[in-house]
CSV table of C-alpha atoms in Angstrom, one decimal:
chain,number,residue,atom,x,y,z
A,1,UNK,CA,-152.6,76.4,67.3
A,2,UNK,CA,-154.7,74.5,64.8
A,3,UNK,CA,-152.9,71.4,63.4
A,4,UNK,CA,-152.3,71.5,59.7
A,5,UNK,CA,-152.6,68.5,57.4
A,6,UNK,CA,-148.9,68.5,56.7
A,7,UNK,CA,-147.9,68.7,60.4
A,8,UNK,CA,-150.3,65.8,61.1
A,9,UNK,CA,-148.6,63.6,58.4
A,10,UNK,CA,-145.2,64.5,59.6
A,11,UNK,CA,-146.1,63.6,63.2
A,12,UNK,CA,-147.5,60.3,61.9
A,13,UNK,CA,-144.2,59.6,60.1
A,14,UNK,CA,-142.3,60.5,63.3
A,15,UNK,CA,-144.6,58.2,65.4
A,16,UNK,CA,-143.9,55.2,63.2
A,17,UNK,CA,-140.2,55.8,62.7
A,18,UNK,CA,-138.3,53.3,64.9
A,19,UNK,CA,-135.7,54.8,67.3
A,20,UNK,CA,-132.0,54.1,66.6
A,21,UNK,CA,-132.0,51.4,69.3
A,22,UNK,CA,-135.3,49.8,68.5
A,23,UNK,CA,-133.8,46.9,66.6
A,24,UNK,CA,-130.8,46.4,68.9
A,25,UNK,CA,-132.3,43.4,70.8
A,26,UNK,CA,-133.2,41.6,67.5
A,27,UNK,CA,-129.7,42.2,66.2
A,28,UNK,CA,-128.1,40.4,69.1
A,29,UNK,CA,-129.2,37.1,67.5
A,30,UNK,CA,-127.2,37.7,64.3
A,31,UNK,CA,-124.0,36.0,65.5
A,32,UNK,CA,-125.9,32.9,66.7
A,33,UNK,CA,-127.8,32.6,63.4
A,34,UNK,CA,-124.6,33.0,61.4
A,35,UNK,CA,-122.7,30.5,63.4
A,36,UNK,CA,-125.4,27.8,63.2
A,37,UNK,CA,-126.0,28.2,59.5
A,38,UNK,CA,-122.3,28.3,58.7
A,39,UNK,CA,-121.7,25.1,60.7
A,40,UNK,CA,-124.6,23.2,59.1
A,41,UNK,CA,-124.9,24.7,55.6
A,42,UNK,CA,-121.9,26.9,55.0
A,43,UNK,CA,-122.2,30.7,54.8
A,44,UNK,CA,-120.5,32.9,52.2
A,45,UNK,CA,-122.0,36.2,53.4
A,46,UNK,CA,-124.7,37.5,55.7
A,47,UNK,CA,-125.9,41.1,55.7
A,48,UNK,CA,-128.9,43.3,56.7
A,49,UNK,CA,-131.4,44.2,54.0
A,50,UNK,CA,-135.0,45.4,53.8
A,51,UNK,CA,-136.7,48.3,55.5
A,52,UNK,CA,-134.2,48.3,58.4
A,53,UNK,CA,-131.3,48.8,56.0
A,54,UNK,CA,-133.2,51.3,53.8
A,55,UNK,CA,-134.4,53.4,56.7
A,56,UNK,CA,-138.1,52.8,56.0
A,57,UNK,CA,-139.0,50.5,58.9
A,58,UNK,CA,-142.2,50.9,60.7
A,59,UNK,CA,-142.3,51.0,64.5
A,60,UNK,CA,-144.0,47.9,66.1
A,61,UNK,CA,-144.3,46.1,62.7
A,62,UNK,CA,-141.0,45.9,60.8
A,63,UNK,CA,-138.5,43.1,61.5
A,64,UNK,CA,-134.8,42.7,61.2
A,65,UNK,CA,-134.1,41.1,57.8
A,66,UNK,CA,-130.9,39.3,56.7
A,67,UNK,CA,-129.9,37.8,53.5
A,68,UNK,CA,-127.6,34.7,54.0
A,69,UNK,CA,-125.7,33.7,50.9
A,70,UNK,CA,-125.1,29.9,51.3
A,71,UNK,CA,-122.3,27.7,49.9
A,72,UNK,CA,-122.7,24.7,47.7
A,73,UNK,CA,-125.0,23.8,44.8
A,74,UNK,CA,-128.3,25.6,44.7
A,75,UNK,CA,-131.2,23.3,45.6
A,76,UNK,CA,-134.9,24.0,45.1
A,77,UNK,CA,-136.2,27.1,47.1
A,78,UNK,CA,-138.3,24.8,49.2
A,79,UNK,CA,-135.3,22.7,50.2
A,80,UNK,CA,-133.2,25.8,50.9
A,81,UNK,CA,-135.9,27.3,53.2
A,82,UNK,CA,-136.5,24.0,55.0
A,83,UNK,CA,-132.7,23.5,55.5
A,84,UNK,CA,-132.4,27.0,57.1
A,85,UNK,CA,-135.6,26.4,59.1
A,86,UNK,CA,-134.4,23.1,60.5
A,87,UNK,CA,-130.9,24.4,61.3
A,88,UNK,CA,-132.3,27.3,63.3
A,89,UNK,CA,-135.0,25.1,65.0
A,90,UNK,CA,-132.1,23.0,66.3
A,91,UNK,CA,-130.3,26.0,67.5
A,92,UNK,CA,-133.3,27.7,69.1
A,93,UNK,CA,-135.6,24.9,70.3
A,94,UNK,CA,-137.7,27.3,72.4
A,95,UNK,CA,-138.3,29.8,69.7
A,96,UNK,CA,-141.0,29.7,67.0
A,97,UNK,CA,-139.1,29.2,63.7
A,98,UNK,CA,-141.3,29.0,60.5
A,99,UNK,CA,-141.1,29.4,56.8
A,100,UNK,CA,-142.8,32.5,55.3
A,101,UNK,CA,-141.6,32.9,51.8
A,102,UNK,CA,-139.1,34.2,50.9
A,103,UNK,CA,-137.8,34.0,54.4
A,104,UNK,CA,-137.4,31.9,57.5
A,105,UNK,CA,-138.9,33.8,60.4
A,106,UNK,CA,-137.5,33.5,63.9
A,107,UNK,CA,-139.8,34.9,66.6
A,108,UNK,CA,-137.4,35.5,69.5
A,109,UNK,CA,-138.9,36.8,72.8
A,110,UNK,CA,-142.4,35.7,71.7
A,111,UNK,CA,-142.2,37.8,68.6
A,112,UNK,CA,-140.8,41.0,70.2
A,113,UNK,CA,-137.5,40.4,68.6
A,114,UNK,CA,-138.4,38.9,65.2
A,115,UNK,CA,-135.7,38.2,62.7
A,116,UNK,CA,-136.3,37.1,59.0
A,117,UNK,CA,-133.6,35.1,57.3
A,118,UNK,CA,-133.7,34.9,53.5
A,119,UNK,CA,-131.6,32.0,52.0
A,120,UNK,CA,-129.7,33.1,48.9
A,121,UNK,CA,-127.1,31.8,46.4
A,122,UNK,CA,-124.7,33.9,44.5
A,123,UNK,CA,-125.7,34.6,40.9
A,124,UNK,CA,-123.3,34.7,38.1
A,125,UNK,CA,-122.6,38.2,37.1
A,126,UNK,CA,-123.7,39.6,40.5
A,127,UNK,CA,-126.7,39.6,42.7
A,128,UNK,CA,-128.4,36.7,44.5
A,129,UNK,CA,-130.9,34.0,43.8
A,130,UNK,CA,-133.6,34.2,46.5
A,131,UNK,CA,-137.0,32.4,46.8
A,132,UNK,CA,-139.8,34.0,44.9
A,133,UNK,CA,-142.9,34.3,47.1
A,134,UNK,CA,-145.3,34.1,44.2
A,135,UNK,CA,-143.9,31.5,41.7
A,136,UNK,CA,-142.2,29.3,44.3
A,137,UNK,CA,-139.1,29.3,42.1
A,138,UNK,CA,-135.9,31.3,42.4
A,139,UNK,CA,-135.8,35.0,41.5
A,140,UNK,CA,-132.8,37.2,41.0
A,141,UNK,CA,-132.3,40.0,43.4
A,142,UNK,CA,-129.8,42.8,43.8
A,143,UNK,CA,-130.6,44.1,47.4
A,144,UNK,CA,-127.4,46.2,47.7
A,145,UNK,CA,-128.2,48.0,44.5
A,146,UNK,CA,-131.9,48.4,45.5
A,147,UNK,CA,-130.7,50.1,48.7
A,148,UNK,CA,-128.6,52.5,46.6
A,149,UNK,CA,-131.6,53.2,44.3
A,150,UNK,CA,-133.9,54.1,47.3
A,151,UNK,CA,-131.2,56.3,48.8
A,152,UNK,CA,-130.6,58.1,45.5
A,153,UNK,CA,-134.4,58.7,45.0
A,154,UNK,CA,-134.6,60.0,48.5
A,155,UNK,CA,-132.3,62.8,47.8
A,156,UNK,CA,-135.0,64.5,45.9
A,157,UNK,CA,-137.7,66.6,47.6
A,158,UNK,CA,-136.0,66.5,51.1
A,159,UNK,CA,-136.4,62.8,51.7
A,160,UNK,CA,-139.8,62.3,50.1
A,161,UNK,CA,-139.2,58.7,48.9
A,162,UNK,CA,-138.7,57.3,52.4
A,163,UNK,CA,-141.5,59.4,53.9
A,164,UNK,CA,-143.9,58.1,51.3
A,165,UNK,CA,-142.6,54.5,51.7
A,166,UNK,CA,-143.1,54.6,55.5
A,167,UNK,CA,-146.6,56.0,55.1
A,168,UNK,CA,-147.5,53.3,52.5
A,169,UNK,CA,-146.2,50.6,54.9
A,170,UNK,CA,-148.1,52.1,57.8
A,171,UNK,CA,-151.3,51.8,55.7
A,172,UNK,CA,-150.3,48.2,54.8
A,173,UNK,CA,-149.8,47.2,58.5
A,174,UNK,CA,-152.6,49.2,60.1
A,175,UNK,CA,-155.1,48.1,57.5
A,176,UNK,CA,-153.8,44.5,57.1
A,177,UNK,CA,-153.2,44.8,53.4
A,178,UNK,CA,-151.5,41.7,52.0
A,179,UNK,CA,-149.2,43.5,49.7
A,180,UNK,CA,-145.4,43.3,49.6
A,181,UNK,CA,-143.5,46.0,51.7
A,182,UNK,CA,-140.7,45.8,49.2
A,183,UNK,CA,-143.0,46.5,46.3
A,184,UNK,CA,-144.6,49.5,48.1
A,185,UNK,CA,-141.1,50.9,48.9
A,186,UNK,CA,-139.7,50.5,45.3
A,187,UNK,CA,-142.9,52.0,43.9
A,188,UNK,CA,-142.6,54.9,46.3
A,189,UNK,CA,-139.0,55.5,45.3
A,190,UNK,CA,-139.8,55.4,41.6
A,191,UNK,CA,-142.8,57.7,42.1
A,192,UNK,CA,-140.8,60.3,44.1
A,193,UNK,CA,-137.9,60.3,41.7
A,194,UNK,CA,-140.3,61.1,38.8
A,195,UNK,CA,-142.0,64.1,40.4
A,196,UNK,CA,-141.0,67.7,39.7
A,197,UNK,CA,-143.0,69.3,42.6
A,198,UNK,CA,-143.9,67.8,45.9
A,199,UNK,CA,-146.8,68.2,48.3
A,200,UNK,CA,-147.2,65.2,50.6
A,201,UNK,CA,-151.0,65.4,51.1
A,202,UNK,CA,-151.5,65.4,47.4
A,203,UNK,CA,-148.7,63.0,46.5
A,204,UNK,CA,-150.1,60.3,48.9
A,205,UNK,CA,-153.3,60.4,46.9
A,206,UNK,CA,-151.4,60.3,43.5
A,207,UNK,CA,-149.2,57.5,44.6
A,208,UNK,CA,-152.1,55.3,45.8
A,209,UNK,CA,-154.2,56.2,42.8
A,210,UNK,CA,-151.3,55.1,40.5
A,211,UNK,CA,-151.2,51.7,42.3
A,212,UNK,CA,-154.9,51.3,41.8
A,213,UNK,CA,-154.8,52.4,38.1
A,214,UNK,CA,-152.1,49.7,37.4
A,215,UNK,CA,-153.9,47.2,39.6
A,216,UNK,CA,-150.7,46.5,41.6
A,217,UNK,CA,-148.9,45.3,38.4
A,218,UNK,CA,-145.5,43.7,38.8
A,219,UNK,CA,-142.7,46.2,38.6
A,220,UNK,CA,-139.6,46.0,36.6
A,221,UNK,CA,-136.5,46.2,38.7
A,222,UNK,CA,-135.6,49.9,38.4
A,223,UNK,CA,-131.9,49.1,38.6
A,224,UNK,CA,-132.3,46.9,35.5
A,225,UNK,CA,-130.5,44.1,37.2
A,226,UNK,CA,-132.9,41.7,38.9
A,227,UNK,CA,-136.3,40.1,38.6
A,228,UNK,CA,-139.6,41.9,38.6
A,229,UNK,CA,-141.2,42.9,41.9
A,230,UNK,CA,-144.5,41.3,42.6
A,231,UNK,CA,-147.1,43.1,44.8
A,232,UNK,CA,-148.9,40.0,46.1
A,233,UNK,CA,-148.4,36.3,46.4
A,234,UNK,CA,-151.7,34.9,45.1
A,235,UNK,CA,-154.9,35.9,43.3
A,236,UNK,CA,-156.8,35.9,46.6
A,237,UNK,CA,-154.4,38.3,48.2
A,238,UNK,CA,-154.6,40.5,45.1
A,239,UNK,CA,-158.4,40.7,45.4
A,240,UNK,CA,-158.1,41.7,49.1
A,241,UNK,CA,-155.4,44.2,48.4
A,242,UNK,CA,-157.3,45.9,45.5
A,243,UNK,CA,-160.4,46.1,47.6
A,244,UNK,CA,-158.5,47.8,50.4
A,245,UNK,CA,-156.6,50.0,47.9
A,246,UNK,CA,-160.0,51.2,46.5
A,247,UNK,CA,-161.0,52.4,50.0
A,248,UNK,CA,-157.6,54.0,50.5
A,249,UNK,CA,-157.8,55.9,47.3
A,250,UNK,CA,-161.2,57.2,48.1
A,251,UNK,CA,-160.1,58.4,51.6
A,252,UNK,CA,-156.9,59.9,50.2
A,253,UNK,CA,-158.9,61.7,47.5
A,254,UNK,CA,-161.2,63.3,50.1
A,255,UNK,CA,-158.2,64.2,52.2
A,256,UNK,CA,-156.5,65.9,49.3
A,257,UNK,CA,-159.7,67.8,48.4
A,258,UNK,CA,-160.1,69.1,51.9
A,259,UNK,CA,-156.4,70.0,52.1
A,260,UNK,CA,-156.7,72.0,48.9
A,261,UNK,CA,-159.7,73.7,50.3
A,262,UNK,CA,-157.7,74.5,53.4
A,263,UNK,CA,-160.0,72.5,55.6
A,264,UNK,CA,-157.3,70.8,57.6
A,265,UNK,CA,-159.6,69.3,60.3
A,266,UNK,CA,-161.6,67.3,57.7
A,267,UNK,CA,-158.4,66.4,55.7
A,268,UNK,CA,-156.8,65.0,58.9
A,269,UNK,CA,-160.0,63.1,59.7
A,270,UNK,CA,-159.8,61.3,56.3
A,271,UNK,CA,-156.1,60.6,56.7
A,272,UNK,CA,-156.8,59.1,60.2
A,273,UNK,CA,-159.3,56.8,58.5
A,274,UNK,CA,-156.8,56.0,55.8
A,275,UNK,CA,-154.0,55.1,58.2
A,276,UNK,CA,-156.1,53.4,60.9
A,277,UNK,CA,-155.4,56.0,63.6
């Protein structure tokens, strides 16, 4: 039986969907991280966030992400990151521990069990202050509300938001696009929630074209609670991202046209180029 464009895309989504146990090894480090940070810095709360929590992680690429709300007065973001890094370096001397804003990255098992720890401070009125990767200052974030927003958007079109987000992240990772995963996910949720009809081969193109039309502009927090979402961390990464986005839009456009002409073989060929398969 000839493979259709939609069946190919669904198989790609399935391929890059982590199993229910995929992150279990990385999760085993949670108690040690919590204990060390609580001992040295004081922890109010520690919880999972990011693609793992949202159900949009990508097999072989996504990490376990934690937000750690710390006690005491809020220092500069650089100081907070360095404090967390140094505490975890002391706890795990044989593990690579480094700062990669907005997180401290712990590469357990030589990177096979990577955990990212985002230092945070409670914000008055709700939410958390976390390091802003672009400005170097603090930014206000409401990760629990963002998770609810993605889940609500995903109820439309039989889980379209998370499917689109996973494909967007697969493109990012396979094509080494220096754009924020969180940004891609929130844009995907917003796009899916605004669509009346849904056809994945067409909507991939429309989603990427929209990103290109707005030139990866910062996005207002759709919950109306936190800071804006930035797509990139510097002008140089923007140039690289836009260049790769141009190529992606061109390939997605060709794939869409072939799909609409019912030439599934050529449509799949273009999607394979798009997603680096």
